[in-house]
Every structure is written in C-alpha cells, then in structure tokens.
mmCIF file with all atom_site columns, C-alpha atoms and ligand atoms in Angstrom:
data_model
loop_
_atom_site.group_PDB
_atom_site.id
_atom_site.type_symbol
_atom_site.label_atom_id
_atom_site.label_alt_id
_atom_site.label_comp_id
_atom_site.label_asym_id
_atom_site.label_entity_id
_atom_site.label_seq_id
_atom_site.pdbx_PDB_ins_code
_atom_site.Cartn_x
_atom_site.Cartn_y
_atom_site.Cartn_z
_atom_site.occupancy
_atom_site.B_iso_or_equiv
_atom_site.pdbx_formal_charge
_atom_site.auth_seq_id
_atom_site.auth_comp_id
_atom_site.auth_asym_id
_atom_site.auth_atom_id
_atom_site.pdbx_PDB_model_num
ATOM   1   C  CA  . MET A 1 1   ? 0.000   0.000  0.000   1.00 97.00 ? 1   MET A CA  1
ATOM   2   C  CA  . LYS A 1 2   ? 1.381   3.398  -1.033  1.00 98.00 ? 2   LYS A CA  1
ATOM   3   C  CA  . ILE A 1 3   ? 0.036   6.591  0.510   1.00 98.00 ? 3   ILE A CA  1
ATOM   4   C  CA  . THR A 1 4   ? 0.727   10.027 -0.994  1.00 98.00 ? 4   THR A CA  1
ATOM   5   C  CA  . PHE A 1 5   ? 0.000   13.301 0.784   1.00 98.00 ? 5   PHE A CA  1
ATOM   6   C  CA  . TYR A 1 6   ? -1.504  15.925 -1.528  1.00 98.00 ? 6   TYR A CA  1
ATOM   7   C  CA  . GLY A 1 7   ? -1.786  18.630 1.124   1.00 98.00 ? 7   GLY A CA  1
ATOM   8   C  CA  . HIS A 1 8   ? -4.430  19.502 3.737   1.00 98.00 ? 8   HIS A CA  1
ATOM   9   C  CA  . ALA A 1 9   ? -6.588  16.330 4.060   1.00 98.00 ? 9   ALA A CA  1
ATOM   10  C  CA  . SER A 1 10  ? -6.011  15.090 0.518   1.00 99.00 ? 10  SER A CA  1
ATOM   11  C  CA  . LEU A 1 11  ? -4.496  11.661 0.033   1.00 99.00 ? 11  LEU A CA  1
ATOM   12  C  CA  . GLY A 1 12  ? -3.709  9.244  -2.745  1.00 98.00 ? 12  GLY A CA  1
ATOM   13  C  CA  . ILE A 1 13  ? -3.755  5.562  -1.840  1.00 98.00 ? 13  ILE A CA  1
ATOM   14  C  CA  . GLU A 1 14  ? -2.532  2.836  -4.168  1.00 98.00 ? 14  GLU A CA  1
ATOM   15  C  CA  . ILE A 1 15  ? -3.530  -0.706 -3.320  1.00 97.00 ? 15  ILE A CA  1
ATOM   16  C  CA  . GLY A 1 16  ? -2.771  -3.567 -5.673  1.00 93.00 ? 16  GLY A CA  1
ATOM   17  C  CA  . GLY A 1 17  ? -2.693  -1.341 -8.755  1.00 95.00 ? 17  GLY A CA  1
ATOM   18  C  CA  . LEU A 1 18  ? -5.924  0.487  -7.904  1.00 98.00 ? 18  LEU A CA  1
ATOM   19  C  CA  . ASN A 1 19  ? -5.915  4.180  -7.067  1.00 98.00 ? 19  ASN A CA  1
ATOM   20  C  CA  . ILE A 1 20  ? -8.005  5.919  -4.437  1.00 98.00 ? 20  ILE A CA  1
ATOM   21  C  CA  . ILE A 1 21  ? -8.143  9.669  -3.900  1.00 99.00 ? 21  ILE A CA  1
ATOM   22  C  CA  . VAL A 1 22  ? -9.382  10.904 -0.531  1.00 99.00 ? 22  VAL A CA  1
ATOM   23  C  CA  . ASP A 1 23  ? -10.894 14.373 0.077   1.00 99.00 ? 23  ASP A CA  1
ATOM   24  C  CA  . PRO A 1 24  ? -9.297  16.180 -2.878  1.00 99.00 ? 24  PRO A CA  1
ATOM   25  C  CA  . TYR A 1 25  ? -8.609  19.848 -2.121  1.00 98.00 ? 25  TYR A CA  1
ATOM   26  C  CA  . ILE A 1 26  ? -5.600  20.535 -4.270  1.00 98.00 ? 26  ILE A CA  1
ATOM   27  C  CA  . SER A 1 27  ? -6.220  23.209 -6.938  1.00 98.00 ? 27  SER A CA  1
ATOM   28  C  CA  . PRO A 1 28  ? -7.355  25.873 -4.398  1.00 98.00 ? 28  PRO A CA  1
ATOM   29  C  CA  . ASN A 1 29  ? -4.358  25.161 -2.113  1.00 98.00 ? 29  ASN A CA  1
ATOM   30  C  CA  . PRO A 1 30  ? -1.400  27.392 -3.066  1.00 97.00 ? 30  PRO A CA  1
ATOM   31  C  CA  . LYS A 1 31  ? 0.920   25.083 -1.099  1.00 97.00 ? 31  LYS A CA  1
ATOM   32  C  CA  . ALA A 1 32  ? -0.049  22.239 -3.489  1.00 98.00 ? 32  ALA A CA  1
ATOM   33  C  CA  . ALA A 1 33  ? 0.477   24.270 -6.691  1.00 98.00 ? 33  ALA A CA  1
ATOM   34  C  CA  . HIS A 1 34  ? 3.052   21.706 -7.894  1.00 98.00 ? 34  HIS A CA  1
ATOM   35  C  CA  . ILE A 1 35  ? 0.419   18.923 -7.936  1.00 98.00 ? 35  ILE A CA  1
ATOM   36  C  CA  . ASP A 1 36  ? -1.400  18.558 -11.268 1.00 98.00 ? 36  ASP A CA  1
ATOM   37  C  CA  . VAL A 1 37  ? -4.960  17.524 -10.438 1.00 98.00 ? 37  VAL A CA  1
ATOM   38  C  CA  . ASN A 1 38  ? -5.574  16.545 -14.050 1.00 98.00 ? 38  ASN A CA  1
ATOM   39  C  CA  . ALA A 1 39  ? -2.723  14.027 -13.877 1.00 98.00 ? 39  ALA A CA  1
ATOM   40  C  CA  . LEU A 1 40  ? -4.151  12.167 -10.862 1.00 98.00 ? 40  LEU A CA  1
ATOM   41  C  CA  . LYS A 1 41  ? -5.313  8.601  -11.381 1.00 98.00 ? 41  LYS A CA  1
ATOM   42  C  CA  . ALA A 1 42  ? -8.391  7.433  -9.522  1.00 98.00 ? 42  ALA A CA  1
ATOM   43  C  CA  . ASP A 1 43  ? -10.583 4.362  -9.530  1.00 98.00 ? 43  ASP A CA  1
ATOM   44  C  CA  . TYR A 1 44  ? -12.347 5.597  -6.390  1.00 99.00 ? 44  TYR A CA  1
ATOM   45  C  CA  . ILE A 1 45  ? -12.780 8.912  -4.606  1.00 99.00 ? 45  ILE A CA  1
ATOM   46  C  CA  . LEU A 1 46  ? -13.485 8.610  -0.882  1.00 99.00 ? 46  LEU A CA  1
ATOM   47  C  CA  . LEU A 1 47  ? -15.070 11.614 0.826   1.00 99.00 ? 47  LEU A CA  1
ATOM   48  C  CA  . THR A 1 48  ? -15.260 11.987 4.600   1.00 99.00 ? 48  THR A CA  1
ATOM   49  C  CA  . HIS A 1 49  ? -17.664 14.948 4.490   1.00 98.00 ? 49  HIS A CA  1
ATOM   50  C  CA  . ALA A 1 50  ? -18.967 17.720 2.231   1.00 98.00 ? 50  ALA A CA  1
ATOM   51  C  CA  . HIS A 1 51  ? -16.952 20.762 3.334   1.00 98.00 ? 51  HIS A CA  1
ATOM   52  C  CA  . GLY A 1 52  ? -15.246 22.715 0.580   1.00 98.00 ? 52  GLY A CA  1
ATOM   53  C  CA  . ASP A 1 53  ? -11.767 21.920 1.855   1.00 98.00 ? 53  ASP A CA  1
ATOM   54  C  CA  . HIS A 1 54  ? -12.499 18.215 1.186   1.00 98.00 ? 54  HIS A CA  1
ATOM   55  C  CA  . ILE A 1 55  ? -14.409 18.207 -2.106  1.00 98.00 ? 55  ILE A CA  1
ATOM   56  C  CA  . ALA A 1 56  ? -12.976 21.055 -4.212  1.00 98.00 ? 56  ALA A CA  1
ATOM   57  C  CA  . ASP A 1 57  ? -11.521 18.821 -6.946  1.00 98.00 ? 57  ASP A CA  1
ATOM   58  C  CA  . VAL A 1 58  ? -14.002 15.921 -6.823  1.00 98.00 ? 58  VAL A CA  1
ATOM   59  C  CA  . GLU A 1 59  ? -15.825 16.767 -10.055 1.00 98.00 ? 59  GLU A CA  1
ATOM   60  C  CA  . THR A 1 60  ? -12.613 17.455 -11.996 1.00 98.00 ? 60  THR A CA  1
ATOM   61  C  CA  . ILE A 1 61  ? -11.075 14.139 -10.947 1.00 98.00 ? 61  ILE A CA  1
ATOM   62  C  CA  . ALA A 1 62  ? -14.308 12.171 -11.404 1.00 98.00 ? 62  ALA A CA  1
ATOM   63  C  CA  . ASN A 1 63  ? -14.809 13.655 -14.882 1.00 98.00 ? 63  ASN A CA  1
ATOM   64  C  CA  . ASN A 1 64  ? -11.212 12.834 -15.836 1.00 98.00 ? 64  ASN A CA  1
ATOM   65  C  CA  . THR A 1 65  ? -11.139 9.319  -14.421 1.00 98.00 ? 65  THR A CA  1
ATOM   66  C  CA  . LYS A 1 66  ? -14.770 8.066  -14.162 1.00 98.00 ? 66  LYS A CA  1
ATOM   67  C  CA  . ALA A 1 67  ? -13.893 7.138  -10.577 1.00 98.00 ? 67  ALA A CA  1
ATOM   68  C  CA  . THR A 1 68  ? -16.639 5.907  -8.247  1.00 98.00 ? 68  THR A CA  1
ATOM   69  C  CA  . ILE A 1 69  ? -17.387 8.370  -5.440  1.00 99.00 ? 69  ILE A CA  1
ATOM   70  C  CA  . VAL A 1 70  ? -17.719 6.631  -2.062  1.00 99.00 ? 70  VAL A CA  1
ATOM   71  C  CA  . SER A 1 71  ? -19.195 8.576  0.846   1.00 99.00 ? 71  SER A CA  1
ATOM   72  C  CA  . ASN A 1 72  ? -22.209 8.860  3.107   1.00 98.00 ? 72  ASN A CA  1
ATOM   73  C  CA  . ALA A 1 73  ? -25.601 8.416  1.438   1.00 98.00 ? 73  ALA A CA  1
ATOM   74  C  CA  . GLU A 1 74  ? -26.317 12.151 1.176   1.00 98.00 ? 74  GLU A CA  1
ATOM   75  C  CA  . ILE A 1 75  ? -22.982 13.062 -0.442  1.00 98.00 ? 75  ILE A CA  1
ATOM   76  C  CA  . ALA A 1 76  ? -23.248 10.059 -2.770  1.00 98.00 ? 76  ALA A CA  1
ATOM   77  C  CA  . GLY A 1 77  ? -26.778 11.167 -3.684  1.00 98.00 ? 77  GLY A CA  1
ATOM   78  C  CA  . TYR A 1 78  ? -25.589 14.728 -4.378  1.00 98.00 ? 78  TYR A CA  1
ATOM   79  C  CA  . TYR A 1 79  ? -23.029 13.452 -6.889  1.00 98.00 ? 79  TYR A CA  1
ATOM   80  C  CA  . ALA A 1 80  ? -25.325 10.742 -8.321  1.00 98.00 ? 80  ALA A CA  1
ATOM   81  C  CA  . ASN A 1 81  ? -27.802 13.533 -9.166  1.00 98.00 ? 81  ASN A CA  1
ATOM   82  C  CA  . LYS A 1 82  ? -25.031 15.186 -11.172 1.00 98.00 ? 82  LYS A CA  1
ATOM   83  C  CA  . GLY A 1 83  ? -24.479 11.974 -13.120 1.00 98.00 ? 83  GLY A CA  1
ATOM   84  C  CA  . PHE A 1 84  ? -21.401 10.633 -11.340 1.00 98.00 ? 84  PHE A CA  1
ATOM   85  C  CA  . GLU A 1 85  ? -20.839 6.991  -10.409 1.00 98.00 ? 85  GLU A CA  1
ATOM   86  C  CA  . THR A 1 86  ? -21.313 6.623  -6.646  1.00 99.00 ? 86  THR A CA  1
ATOM   87  C  CA  . HIS A 1 87  ? -21.407 4.135  -3.798  1.00 99.00 ? 87  HIS A CA  1
ATOM   88  C  CA  . PRO A 1 88  ? -23.444 5.286  -0.757  1.00 99.00 ? 88  PRO A CA  1
ATOM   89  C  CA  . MET A 1 89  ? -22.552 4.157  2.760   1.00 98.00 ? 89  MET A CA  1
ATOM   90  C  CA  . ASN A 1 90  ? -23.445 5.075  6.316   1.00 98.00 ? 90  ASN A CA  1
ATOM   91  C  CA  . HIS A 1 91  ? -21.938 4.771  9.776   1.00 98.00 ? 91  HIS A CA  1
ATOM   92  C  CA  . GLY A 1 92  ? -21.063 1.263  10.890  1.00 98.00 ? 92  GLY A CA  1
ATOM   93  C  CA  . GLY A 1 93  ? -21.457 -0.228 7.442   1.00 98.00 ? 93  GLY A CA  1
ATOM   94  C  CA  . SER A 1 94  ? -18.700 -1.789 5.414   1.00 98.00 ? 94  SER A CA  1
ATOM   95  C  CA  . TRP A 1 95  ? -18.301 -2.897 1.814   1.00 98.00 ? 95  TRP A CA  1
ATOM   96  C  CA  . THR A 1 96  ? -15.681 -5.002 0.116   1.00 98.00 ? 96  THR A CA  1
ATOM   97  C  CA  . PHE A 1 97  ? -14.424 -3.220 -2.990  1.00 98.00 ? 97  PHE A CA  1
ATOM   98  C  CA  . ASP A 1 98  ? -11.883 -4.700 -5.424  1.00 97.00 ? 98  ASP A CA  1
ATOM   99  C  CA  . PHE A 1 99  ? -9.037  -2.978 -3.504  1.00 97.00 ? 99  PHE A CA  1
ATOM   100 C  CA  . GLY A 1 100 ? -10.191 -4.028 -0.024  1.00 98.00 ? 100 GLY A CA  1
ATOM   101 C  CA  . LYS A 1 101 ? -12.798 -3.567 2.650   1.00 98.00 ? 101 LYS A CA  1
ATOM   102 C  CA  . VAL A 1 102 ? -13.976 -0.086 3.655   1.00 98.00 ? 102 VAL A CA  1
ATOM   103 C  CA  . LYS A 1 103 ? -15.909 0.726  6.816   1.00 98.00 ? 103 LYS A CA  1
ATOM   104 C  CA  . PHE A 1 104 ? -17.499 4.150  7.304   1.00 98.00 ? 104 PHE A CA  1
ATOM   105 C  CA  . VAL A 1 105 ? -17.062 5.191  10.923  1.00 98.00 ? 105 VAL A CA  1
ATOM   106 C  CA  . GLN A 1 106 ? -18.106 8.032  13.184  1.00 98.00 ? 106 GLN A CA  1
ATOM   107 C  CA  . ALA A 1 107 ? -16.514 11.484 13.158  1.00 98.00 ? 107 ALA A CA  1
ATOM   108 C  CA  . ILE A 1 108 ? -17.540 14.411 15.344  1.00 98.00 ? 108 ILE A CA  1
ATOM   109 C  CA  . HIS A 1 109 ? -17.762 17.374 12.969  1.00 98.00 ? 109 HIS A CA  1
ATOM   110 C  CA  . SER A 1 110 ? -20.298 18.883 10.506  1.00 98.00 ? 110 SER A CA  1
ATOM   111 C  CA  . SER A 1 111 ? -20.897 18.277 6.801   1.00 98.00 ? 111 SER A CA  1
ATOM   112 C  CA  . SER A 1 112 ? -22.795 20.811 4.682   1.00 98.00 ? 112 SER A CA  1
ATOM   113 C  CA  . PHE A 1 113 ? -21.781 21.473 1.069   1.00 98.00 ? 113 PHE A CA  1
ATOM   114 C  CA  . PRO A 1 114 ? -20.374 24.927 0.211   1.00 97.00 ? 114 PRO A CA  1
ATOM   115 C  CA  . ASP A 1 115 ? -23.685 25.684 -1.610  1.00 95.00 ? 115 ASP A CA  1
ATOM   116 C  CA  . GLY A 1 116 ? -25.659 24.904 1.565   1.00 96.00 ? 116 GLY A CA  1
ATOM   117 C  CA  . SER A 1 117 ? -26.884 21.466 0.427   1.00 96.00 ? 117 SER A CA  1
ATOM   118 C  CA  . TYR A 1 118 ? -27.223 18.860 3.161   1.00 98.00 ? 118 TYR A CA  1
ATOM   119 C  CA  . GLY A 1 119 ? -24.093 16.744 3.359   1.00 98.00 ? 119 GLY A CA  1
ATOM   120 C  CA  . GLY A 1 120 ? -25.268 14.098 5.806   1.00 98.00 ? 120 GLY A CA  1
ATOM   121 C  CA  . ASN A 1 121 ? -23.104 13.201 8.763   1.00 98.00 ? 121 ASN A CA  1
ATOM   122 C  CA  . PRO A 1 122 ? -19.306 13.324 8.623   1.00 98.00 ? 122 PRO A CA  1
ATOM   123 C  CA  . GLY A 1 123 ? -17.239 10.173 8.936   1.00 98.00 ? 123 GLY A CA  1
ATOM   124 C  CA  . GLY A 1 124 ? -13.917 8.467  8.682   1.00 98.00 ? 124 GLY A CA  1
ATOM   125 C  CA  . PHE A 1 125 ? -12.800 5.322  6.878   1.00 99.00 ? 125 PHE A CA  1
ATOM   126 C  CA  . VAL A 1 126 ? -11.182 2.112  8.046   1.00 98.00 ? 126 VAL A CA  1
ATOM   127 C  CA  . ILE A 1 127 ? -9.575  0.459  5.023   1.00 98.00 ? 127 ILE A CA  1
ATOM   128 C  CA  . GLU A 1 128 ? -8.431  -3.153 5.124   1.00 98.00 ? 128 GLU A CA  1
ATOM   129 C  CA  . GLY A 1 129 ? -6.356  -3.609 1.995   1.00 95.00 ? 129 GLY A CA  1
ATOM   130 C  CA  . GLU A 1 130 ? -3.905  -6.340 1.013   1.00 83.00 ? 130 GLU A CA  1
ATOM   131 C  CA  . HIS A 1 131 ? -2.054  -7.023 4.273   1.00 89.00 ? 131 HIS A CA  1
ATOM   132 C  CA  . LYS A 1 132 ? -2.219  -3.493 5.671   1.00 98.00 ? 132 LYS A CA  1
ATOM   133 C  CA  . ASN A 1 133 ? -5.005  -1.719 7.518   1.00 98.00 ? 133 ASN A CA  1
ATOM   134 C  CA  . ILE A 1 134 ? -5.387  2.028  7.885   1.00 98.00 ? 134 ILE A CA  1
ATOM   135 C  CA  . TYR A 1 135 ? -7.746  4.464  9.581   1.00 99.00 ? 135 TYR A CA  1
ATOM   136 C  CA  . ILE A 1 136 ? -8.487  7.820  7.978   1.00 99.00 ? 136 ILE A CA  1
ATOM   137 C  CA  . ALA A 1 137 ? -10.145 9.836  10.724  1.00 99.00 ? 137 ALA A CA  1
ATOM   138 C  CA  . GLY A 1 138 ? -11.502 12.709 8.614   1.00 98.00 ? 138 GLY A CA  1
ATOM   139 C  CA  . ASP A 1 139 ? -12.178 15.989 10.364  1.00 98.00 ? 139 ASP A CA  1
ATOM   140 C  CA  . THR A 1 140 ? -13.086 14.991 13.887  1.00 98.00 ? 140 THR A CA  1
ATOM   141 C  CA  . ALA A 1 141 ? -12.915 15.740 17.549  1.00 98.00 ? 141 ALA A CA  1
ATOM   142 C  CA  . LEU A 1 142 ? -11.516 13.138 19.871  1.00 98.00 ? 142 LEU A CA  1
ATOM   143 C  CA  . THR A 1 143 ? -14.301 10.642 20.514  1.00 98.00 ? 143 THR A CA  1
ATOM   144 C  CA  . PHE A 1 144 ? -14.629 7.474  22.568  1.00 98.00 ? 144 PHE A CA  1
ATOM   145 C  CA  . ASP A 1 145 ? -16.108 5.782  19.469  1.00 98.00 ? 145 ASP A CA  1
ATOM   146 C  CA  . MET A 1 146 ? -12.516 5.494  18.205  1.00 98.00 ? 146 MET A CA  1
ATOM   147 C  CA  . GLN A 1 147 ? -12.098 2.729  20.800  1.00 98.00 ? 147 GLN A CA  1
ATOM   148 C  CA  . LEU A 1 148 ? -14.462 0.555  18.733  1.00 98.00 ? 148 LEU A CA  1
ATOM   149 C  CA  . ILE A 1 149 ? -12.068 0.431  15.773  1.00 98.00 ? 149 ILE A CA  1
ATOM   150 C  CA  . PRO A 1 150 ? -9.419  -1.931 17.216  1.00 98.00 ? 150 PRO A CA  1
ATOM   151 C  CA  . LEU A 1 151 ? -12.140 -4.352 18.337  1.00 98.00 ? 151 LEU A CA  1
ATOM   152 C  CA  . ARG A 1 152 ? -12.471 -5.335 14.681  1.00 98.00 ? 152 ARG A CA  1
ATOM   153 C  CA  . THR A 1 153 ? -9.298  -4.131 12.947  1.00 98.00 ? 153 THR A CA  1
ATOM   154 C  CA  . SER A 1 154 ? -5.612  -4.165 13.853  1.00 98.00 ? 154 SER A CA  1
ATOM   155 C  CA  . LEU A 1 155 ? -4.246  -0.944 12.349  1.00 98.00 ? 155 LEU A CA  1
ATOM   156 C  CA  . ASP A 1 156 ? -0.880  -0.393 10.676  1.00 98.00 ? 156 ASP A CA  1
ATOM   157 C  CA  . LEU A 1 157 ? -1.385  3.360  10.271  1.00 98.00 ? 157 LEU A CA  1
ATOM   158 C  CA  . ALA A 1 158 ? -3.716  6.011  11.681  1.00 99.00 ? 158 ALA A CA  1
ATOM   159 C  CA  . ILE A 1 159 ? -4.166  9.194  9.653   1.00 99.00 ? 159 ILE A CA  1
ATOM   160 C  CA  . LEU A 1 160 ? -5.282  11.835 12.125  1.00 99.00 ? 160 LEU A CA  1
ATOM   161 C  CA  . PRO A 1 161 ? -6.057  15.559 11.961  1.00 99.00 ? 161 PRO A CA  1
ATOM   162 C  CA  . ILE A 1 162 ? -3.688  17.534 14.190  1.00 98.00 ? 162 ILE A CA  1
ATOM   163 C  CA  . GLY A 1 163 ? -4.263  21.178 13.222  1.00 98.00 ? 163 GLY A CA  1
ATOM   164 C  CA  . ASN A 1 164 ? -6.611  22.151 16.081  1.00 98.00 ? 164 ASN A CA  1
ATOM   165 C  CA  . ASN A 1 165 ? -9.391  24.794 15.778  1.00 98.00 ? 165 ASN A CA  1
ATOM   166 C  CA  . PHE A 1 166 ? -11.607 22.723 13.388  1.00 98.00 ? 166 PHE A CA  1
ATOM   167 C  CA  . THR A 1 167 ? -10.446 19.276 14.614  1.00 98.00 ? 167 THR A CA  1
ATOM   168 C  CA  . MET A 1 168 ? -8.324  17.563 17.244  1.00 98.00 ? 168 MET A CA  1
ATOM   169 C  CA  . ASP A 1 169 ? -5.053  19.149 18.270  1.00 98.00 ? 169 ASP A CA  1
ATOM   170 C  CA  . VAL A 1 170 ? -1.807  17.213 18.745  1.00 98.00 ? 170 VAL A CA  1
ATOM   171 C  CA  . GLU A 1 171 ? -2.563  16.240 22.352  1.00 98.00 ? 171 GLU A CA  1
ATOM   172 C  CA  . ASP A 1 172 ? -6.007  14.888 21.471  1.00 98.00 ? 172 ASP A CA  1
ATOM   173 C  CA  . ALA A 1 173 ? -4.566  13.061 18.460  1.00 99.00 ? 173 ALA A CA  1
ATOM   174 C  CA  . ILE A 1 174 ? -2.096  11.320 20.789  1.00 99.00 ? 174 ILE A CA  1
ATOM   175 C  CA  . ILE A 1 175 ? -5.053  10.106 22.878  1.00 98.00 ? 175 ILE A CA  1
ATOM   176 C  CA  . ALA A 1 176 ? -6.861  9.111  19.662  1.00 99.00 ? 176 ALA A CA  1
ATOM   177 C  CA  . SER A 1 177 ? -3.883  6.980  18.662  1.00 98.00 ? 177 SER A CA  1
ATOM   178 C  CA  . ASP A 1 178 ? -4.188  5.234  22.046  1.00 98.00 ? 178 ASP A CA  1
ATOM   179 C  CA  . PHE A 1 179 ? -7.912  4.693  21.437  1.00 99.00 ? 179 PHE A CA  1
ATOM   180 C  CA  . VAL A 1 180 ? -7.316  3.118  18.006  1.00 98.00 ? 180 VAL A CA  1
ATOM   181 C  CA  . GLU A 1 181 ? -4.263  1.203  19.331  1.00 98.00 ? 181 GLU A CA  1
ATOM   182 C  CA  . CYS A 1 182 ? -1.876  2.403  16.635  1.00 98.00 ? 182 CYS A CA  1
ATOM   183 C  CA  . ASP A 1 183 ? 1.471   4.074  17.349  1.00 98.00 ? 183 ASP A CA  1
ATOM   184 C  CA  . THR A 1 184 ? 2.269   4.976  13.724  1.00 98.00 ? 184 THR A CA  1
ATOM   185 C  CA  . ILE A 1 185 ? 0.511   8.166  12.750  1.00 98.00 ? 185 ILE A CA  1
ATOM   186 C  CA  . LEU A 1 186 ? 0.366   10.308 9.638   1.00 98.00 ? 186 LEU A CA  1
ATOM   187 C  CA  . GLY A 1 187 ? -0.702  13.821 10.576  1.00 98.00 ? 187 GLY A CA  1
ATOM   188 C  CA  . TYR A 1 188 ? -2.942  15.847 8.283   1.00 98.00 ? 188 TYR A CA  1
ATOM   189 C  CA  . HIS A 1 189 ? -5.289  18.855 8.237   1.00 98.00 ? 189 HIS A CA  1
ATOM   190 C  CA  . PHE A 1 190 ? -2.612  21.322 9.403   1.00 98.00 ? 190 PHE A CA  1
ATOM   191 C  CA  . ASP A 1 191 ? -0.847  24.445 8.058   1.00 98.00 ? 191 ASP A CA  1
ATOM   192 C  CA  . THR A 1 192 ? -3.252  25.045 5.146   1.00 97.00 ? 192 THR A CA  1
ATOM   193 C  CA  . PHE A 1 193 ? -4.819  28.158 6.657   1.00 95.00 ? 193 PHE A CA  1
ATOM   194 C  CA  . GLY A 1 194 ? -3.818  30.467 9.504   1.00 94.00 ? 194 GLY A CA  1
ATOM   195 C  CA  . TYR A 1 195 ? -6.193  28.804 11.972  1.00 97.00 ? 195 TYR A CA  1
ATOM   196 C  CA  . ILE A 1 196 ? -4.436  25.448 11.759  1.00 98.00 ? 196 ILE A CA  1
ATOM   197 C  CA  . GLU A 1 197 ? -0.745  26.274 11.573  1.00 98.00 ? 197 GLU A CA  1
ATOM   198 C  CA  . ILE A 1 198 ? 1.338   24.066 13.853  1.00 98.00 ? 198 ILE A CA  1
ATOM   199 C  CA  . ASP A 1 199 ? 4.931   23.749 15.065  1.00 98.00 ? 199 ASP A CA  1
ATOM   200 C  CA  . HIS A 1 200 ? 6.123   20.584 13.307  1.00 98.00 ? 200 HIS A CA  1
ATOM   201 C  CA  . LYS A 1 201 ? 9.085   19.845 15.597  1.00 98.00 ? 201 LYS A CA  1
ATOM   202 C  CA  . GLU A 1 202 ? 6.963   20.271 18.706  1.00 98.00 ? 202 GLU A CA  1
ATOM   203 C  CA  . ALA A 1 203 ? 4.224   18.005 17.314  1.00 98.00 ? 203 ALA A CA  1
ATOM   204 C  CA  . VAL A 1 204 ? 6.701   15.260 16.403  1.00 98.00 ? 204 VAL A CA  1
ATOM   205 C  CA  . LYS A 1 205 ? 8.368   15.539 19.831  1.00 98.00 ? 205 LYS A CA  1
ATOM   206 C  CA  . LYS A 1 206 ? 5.051   15.262 21.686  1.00 98.00 ? 206 LYS A CA  1
ATOM   207 C  CA  . PHE A 1 207 ? 4.211   12.042 19.824  1.00 98.00 ? 207 PHE A CA  1
ATOM   208 C  CA  . PHE A 1 208 ? 7.775   10.762 20.345  1.00 98.00 ? 208 PHE A CA  1
ATOM   209 C  CA  . ASP A 1 209 ? 7.563   11.443 24.088  1.00 98.00 ? 209 ASP A CA  1
ATOM   210 C  CA  . ALA A 1 210 ? 4.333   9.413  24.128  1.00 98.00 ? 210 ALA A CA  1
ATOM   211 C  CA  . GLY A 1 211 ? 6.167   6.496  22.482  1.00 98.00 ? 211 GLY A CA  1
ATOM   212 C  CA  . LYS A 1 212 ? 4.643   7.132  19.059  1.00 98.00 ? 212 LYS A CA  1
ATOM   213 C  CA  . ASP A 1 213 ? 5.844   7.986  15.569  1.00 98.00 ? 213 ASP A CA  1
ATOM   214 C  CA  . LEU A 1 214 ? 4.236   11.031 13.922  1.00 98.00 ? 214 LEU A CA  1
ATOM   215 C  CA  . MET A 1 215 ? 4.986   11.392 10.214  1.00 98.00 ? 215 MET A CA  1
ATOM   216 C  CA  . LEU A 1 216 ? 4.502   14.757 8.508   1.00 98.00 ? 216 LEU A CA  1
ATOM   217 C  CA  . LEU A 1 217 ? 4.941   14.433 4.742   1.00 98.00 ? 217 LEU A CA  1
ATOM   218 C  CA  . GLU A 1 218 ? 5.884   17.133 2.276   1.00 98.00 ? 218 GLU A CA  1
ATOM   219 C  CA  . ILE A 1 219 ? 3.068   17.742 -0.207  1.00 98.00 ? 219 ILE A CA  1
ATOM   220 C  CA  . GLY A 1 220 ? 3.532   15.197 -2.972  1.00 98.00 ? 220 GLY A CA  1
ATOM   221 C  CA  . ALA A 1 221 ? 5.613   12.819 -0.823  1.00 98.00 ? 221 ALA A CA  1
ATOM   222 C  CA  . SER A 1 222 ? 4.657   9.168  -0.276  1.00 98.00 ? 222 SER A CA  1
ATOM   223 C  CA  . ILE A 1 223 ? 5.104   6.369  2.217   1.00 98.00 ? 223 ILE A CA  1
ATOM   224 C  CA  . GLU A 1 224 ? 4.940   2.629  1.587   1.00 97.00 ? 224 GLU A CA  1
ATOM   225 C  CA  . LEU A 1 225 ? 3.284   0.344  4.104   1.00 96.00 ? 225 LEU A CA  1
HETATM 226 NI NI1 . LIG B 2 .   ? -14.577 19.975 7.689   1.00 87.12 ? 301 LIG B NI1 1
HETATM 227 MN MN1 . LIG B 2 .   ? -11.619 20.322 6.880   1.00 87.12 ? 302 LIG B MN1 1
#
C-alpha cells in the first residue's frame, strides 16, 4: 500500500494497482500548486464529508477518471444527481471493494456542502487492503467511538487531523492513537490556513515522548506500508 499526501486532508492511496483519492482539495491550495490535479489517477474517490476543503476537486477528478465516489448516502446522492458513479454508505457499514474492505465510521464534525446542500453526517474510513489496515479519521474531535475500531481491525497506520481549531489538536490526536491502538501516525489537516498552523518539531516531539511515531509528509511525498 502506497500513501501520498496531496496537502491539507487530501491523500492518494494505491492498493494492488488500484488508485483511491481521498478528500481532494488541491487546486485551491497554493501550497499544493506543484500537484497537477488533471494528472491524478483514480478508480475511487473517498469523501469523509462535504466541506469545501475536502471536495474542491471531486468533479474534476471524477470527470477525468470516471472514478466511483464513495461517501455517506447524502454526499453520494448529491453526486449521483449530477451523473457521477457513486457508492453510498453510512456509519457502521462496510463494503468489500476490489481494492479491499472499507468501513465508514463516526466522526464528530459537521458536513454541509459549500452551496448549503445537506451533506449528511461526517465520517472516517477504516480500510483493510492487502495485508495493511489504515484508519483515515476525517475531520473529527476526539471521541470514545474510536475505541471501537481496534475491536475489529488491527491498524498499521492512523491518519489523524492535528491542526486544532476545526479538529483535534496534537494532544487529542495522541489520545486518539491510544484509542485506536496504533502508534504509527500520519498527521494531516494542518498548516493550510492560519487557523491550523502548527509547530512541526513540537508536534513530532510530543508524539515521540508518548512512544509514538508522527509522520509529517511534504506535499507530494509518499510512504509505503
Ligand atoms: Ni470539515
Ligand atoms: Mn476540513
């Protein structure tokens, strides 16, 4: 499994030759100006919620690639009405796709579209692919529901928001990593706007002092699991 950070909460995940894009917000992000959205490959687009900083490039990528949009039922319905291929889910449900199994899990946040349309309830994804399992938290507060995840899935990586203000801060993300029983963390949803700028060294040190490994990738950089 290869995971690429495209800035903010945008990810590329490659599993067994299939490509998944998560929460694409690339073209409006000046820090991601070196990423060409039109060059991205996608078989699936996973969306945690409907906020503009998670869906900005969905239609461009879906038009280019014919990718299937996977999200909650309301977001899937919104895109199905526009003629896109979709797969609706809701909290607690899972589906086995050709790249692996996806479970849509709880996130504490909100989820309206930029145009005011109802975006259902926000979520995160647990992906069991090949021999590696990951949790993509989405925008969320710390919540005890995270403790449910390791009851079913042993995680190799937790992707957690750490930027504070709209989501968990670093300290809460450390507790979240305890809740999901995973000490390898990729931080996201930081630095994009003034509200969520963080001190990278301090964040990494806080995780290190808690016995955990926080990775912060340059935009466009990848890790292999
Ligand atoms: Ni949000
Ligand atoms: Mn966000």
